[in-house]
Amino acid sequence: MTQLRDPAMKLLDSQRRTPWRGAVRRVGFIAPAAVIVILALIALFPSFFASFFGNGDPRFCDLGSSAEGPTRGHPFGFDLQGCDVYANVIFGTQSSLGVGLLTAVMSTTVAVVVGIIAGYRGGVVDWVLSRLTDVFLGFPFLLGAIVVLTTIGSRTIVSVSLVLALFSWPLQARLMRTSTRTVRGADFVRAAITMGVPTYRILVRYILPNAITPVLVIAAISVGSVIIAESSLTYLGIGLEPPTISWGLQLANGSAHFIRSPHMLVFPALFLATTIISIIVLGDTLRSALDPRRQR
Amino acid sequence: MTETLLSVNDLSVTFDIDGTPQTVVPGISFDIAVNEVLAVVGESGSGKSVTAMALLGLLPRNATITGSATLHGTEMIGLSDTERKQRLGSSAAMIFQDPAAALNPLFSIGFQLAESVRSHTPGLSRAEAHQRVLELLALVEFPDPANKITNYPHQLSGGQCQRVVIAMALAGDPDLLIADEPTTALDVTVQAEILDVLRRMRNRLRSSILLITHDMGVVADIADRVIVMRQGAIMETAPVDELFHTPTHDYTRELLQAVPQIGKRPSAITTKARTSKEQGPNAPEPRPVLEVEDLVVEYRRRGRGFKAVDGVNLSIQPGEILAIVGESGSGKSTTALATIGLAPVTSGTVRILGKSFADSGHSELRSLRERIGVVFQNPATSLNPRFTVRNAVAEPLRIHRGMRGRGLYDVVDELLANVGLGGGWGERYPHELSGGQRQRVAIARAVALKPDVLIADEPTSALDVSVQARVLDVFRELQKELGFACLFISHDLAVVDSLSDRVAVMQQGRVVEQGSRSQVFGSPITDYTRQLLNAAPLPDPIAQRARRQARAS
C-alpha cells in the first residue's frame, strides 16, 4: 500500500513545519503583539511617549487644576493632586507591567513544577505538596505580604514580584495537579510507561504539553489581578518604594472619585484592560498555532 | 398493505464547521411501516446517527436540516422547540448507546421513571405514576421491579440500566423508537437478553423501531428490513433475508465479508507456533515467554477487598497467540495490565522470559520492557496527540536503541510501510488519522523493538468491522514475519477464533476453561463457554432465527 503525497497534504506539511509563520500572519497574533511591543517600548522609554502632548512630567502637579477633566495638552485630564494623568499612566507602565509579568512567570514556573510532581507521583509526595499548597492558599495574602516585605526591607520591582508570586502560585499549582492527574491516566502515558520511557521524558514530552493549557490561561488572567494587588501594597506603603507611579495606585486613587471625575479611573483602567486582553489573545493564538490538533 | 409510520423524503444535513459547510447527509429517503424494525447499518462516519438525531431535532446548532420527515402525517423537520417537546416521547423516543450515561446517577430509577411518566401524562397522582412505572418495568422484563425501584443506577448492571432506559423511552407510548447502538456497550449475553426484550416489546405494543447499529449479528437477529449507509448515502435497502443472502451492492458484500465468524477461519492462516509444534512430540518443549502463576490482583474499595483476578495460571510459548475471552468485569484486562506491571499484584508471579517485574531492578526493568510490546484498546487515546506519527513510532527506538537522525527515520518509515502507512503519513498527527490507521501506528510502535511478546488489550473493539478486518490482517502478517508470542484480550469470540492458537475463558477473575482454539470453540467443557458461544448473534438471519428458537425451547 503506497500513499502518494497529494497537493492538499503538501500544503498541510508546509504549514506544519513553520507553525510560527502561520501564526504570525493571523490578526489574532499581529494585533496583540503590536500592543505588547508598544507597551514594552513605553515601559523602556517613558519620557519619549509622555512628551507627546507637551506635558511629560508626571511629578509636575498644580493643585489648582485638581481632578479637572481632559483639556488641550492634557488628553486624560488631571488627578486629585493636579498631576497629568496621561504622563502618570505612561510612567506607570514600567512598574505595573514589570510586576505583572515577572510575578506571572515566577508563580507559573513554581506552580507547574509543584503541580506536575504532585499530580504524577501521587501518594505521600502528593499529600505533602498539596498540604503545603493549602497552607499558602489559606494564608491571608495581605498579612503575609506585610510580614515578608517589612522583613526583607528592599522594595524593588523584583522583590515585590517575588512576594506576590509567593502567594499566587498555589491556585495554579492545584490546577496543574488536577490536569496532570487527568493526563496521567491517559493511555498514551501508560503506553510510554510500558515502553520504558524515562520519567523525566514522560513529564516533559507527554504530560506537560497536554496538561499546561488551563494553567496558562489562568496565568494570563492573573497578570491583571497581580497589577491590582501591587497597588494595594503600594497604597499601604509597603509596595514599591515611594514616590512610585503605577497603574494600580492610580486605579486605587481614582476609584474613590469615580462618580465625580471618572477620567481618573477610566484611562488607567483602559491601559490595564488592553494589556490583559492582548496577553490573553496572544496566548490563545500561540496555543492553537502550536497545538497540532487545532491546526487547520 | 402495511401502513407507513415514518416517511423521510430527501433529508439532508449540513454542518457549518468554522464557516465552511460540510454536508454529512446529502439527501436520503426511506419509510418505516407500522410495527416494523428498520435497521440502519454502516461504519462510523456514515451518517446513520446524524440521520436519527435530525429526526428528533437533537443536532447541535451548527447543523442545517432540509427535506421532510413525516410521522403519522405530521412534519418533524423545522418544528419549534415547544412543539418538538410535545411530540418527543409521545410520537418518537430515543434509546441511547451507553445506558450508564443516559441515567442520572443522583436519583433512584423509580424517581427518574416517574418523572418521565408524569411529564408525558401530567396530572397523574403519585400512586398512579408508581403503578405505571411498575408496568413499564414489567414490560421490559426488569427483574423484581417492586423492590429494585428504589435502587440507584450504580447499583444495577449494564443490562438492567439499559432496560430502565428502554422503559423510560416507552413512558410516552411512542409510535417510533429510535435505538442508537442500544447493545454496543453491553456484553454478548446481555445483548441477547436486551434484543429479546425489544423484540417482544415490539410485538406487544405494535411500535416501530429504527435501529442504528454497526453489528451485522444484531441486524440479523432483530431487523425486518435493512438500510446500508455509506458516507451519508443509502447504498442498498432490502428485507433482511435478501440482504444477507443476495446482497446486490458491492459495499454490502464487502461489509458482510468483513464480519468475522466463528468456525469460518481462513485456512491459509497458520502461525509460527503451530508449524513448530507439528515437528512432532519429540521436539523439546521450549521455555515459555510469559508465565502467570496463581496471579491475584485485589483492589481495595472502602476497606473491602475486591479480587479482580483470582488465581490465574497462564503460559505462552514462543510464537504462540493465547487469547483471553470473557465478559466485562471478568478480569481479563486486569490480567493483561498485571503482565506489563500496571496493576498491583497482590500475590502470585508474572514472569516474562523467566524474569519477574517484582524483583527486577531499575535497569533490568528497562531491558524487560524492551522485550514487551503493548497495544491498547482505544487508539484515539494511546498516542500522544503532540507527537507526529513518525515520532510516536520512533520513541521506543530512541530510548532503547539510542537511535537518532536519518538512520532512525529510515527504520521508522520501514515500520510504517509494514503496517500500510508508507509515504507521507509519518508527518501527520494522530488526530488526522482514522481509527484504524491510528491502531496500525500503535501496532507499529509496539513491534518497533521486535519484542518477544506482545500484549494486546482489545485492539480492535473500538474499530469498525471492515477496519477491524484490515487491522487483524496487518497483525497476522507481522506475527508471521516477526514470530512474537502474543497475549490477546478480547470479548469478541469470532475475532479470537480467527487469530489465536489457544484460548482461555475467564469469568469473575478465574480461568474457567483453557485449551486449544478448536477444543474450546468446537467442544467446550463448561456451560459458561457454551453460553458465550451461543449468545453472539450470527450474521445470518435464518441461522440466527433457528438458534433463537433452540434457545427458547
mmCIF file of C-alpha atoms in Angstrom, chain B residues 11 13 22-28 40-48 50-51 228-235 251 254-255 464:
data_model
loop_
_atom_site.group_PDB
_atom_site.id
_atom_site.type_symbol
_atom_site.label_atom_id
_atom_site.label_comp_id
_atom_site.label_asym_id
_atom_site.label_seq_id
_atom_site.Cartn_x
_atom_site.Cartn_y
_atom_site.Cartn_z
ATOM 1 C CA LEU B 11 -33.457 14.634 4.173
ATOM 2 C CA VAL B 13 -27.902 17.551 6.983
ATOM 3 C CA GLN B 22 -19.886 20.216 5.264
ATOM 4 C CA THR B 23 -22.683 18.037 4.017
ATOM 5 C CA VAL B 24 -22.851 14.879 6.095
ATOM 6 C CA VAL B 25 -26.098 13.516 4.739
ATOM 7 C CA PRO B 26 -26.670 14.699 1.158
ATOM 8 C CA GLY B 27 -30.346 13.805 0.872
ATOM 9 C CA ILE B 28 -31.825 10.422 1.715
ATOM 10 C CA VAL B 40 -29.632 1.308 9.528
ATOM 11 C CA VAL B 41 -26.140 -0.128 9.246
ATOM 12 C CA GLY B 42 -22.930 1.491 8.218
ATOM 13 C CA GLU B 43 -19.491 2.278 9.543
ATOM 14 C CA SER B 44 -18.690 5.185 11.780
ATOM 15 C CA GLY B 45 -18.964 8.441 9.903
ATOM 16 C CA SER B 46 -21.581 7.048 7.508
ATOM 17 C CA GLY B 47 -24.192 9.472 8.808
ATOM 18 C CA LYS B 48 -26.506 6.932 10.430
ATOM 19 C CA VAL B 50 -26.814 12.038 12.387
ATOM 20 C CA THR B 51 -29.905 10.983 10.452
ATOM 21 C CA VAL B 228 -26.952 0.147 4.282
ATOM 22 C CA MET B 229 -25.417 3.588 4.516
ATOM 23 C CA ARG B 230 -22.050 4.863 3.447
ATOM 24 C CA GLN B 231 -20.819 8.439 3.505
ATOM 25 C CA GLY B 232 -24.316 9.765 4.034
ATOM 26 C CA ALA B 233 -25.866 7.929 1.108
ATOM 27 C CA ILE B 234 -28.064 4.850 1.067
ATOM 28 C CA MET B 235 -26.253 2.049 -0.743
ATOM 29 C CA TYR B 251 -20.259 -2.389 -0.454
ATOM 30 C CA GLU B 254 -17.675 -6.138 1.493
ATOM 31 C CA LEU B 255 -19.287 -5.378 4.842
ATOM 32 C CA ASP B 464 -15.477 -0.751 12.508
#
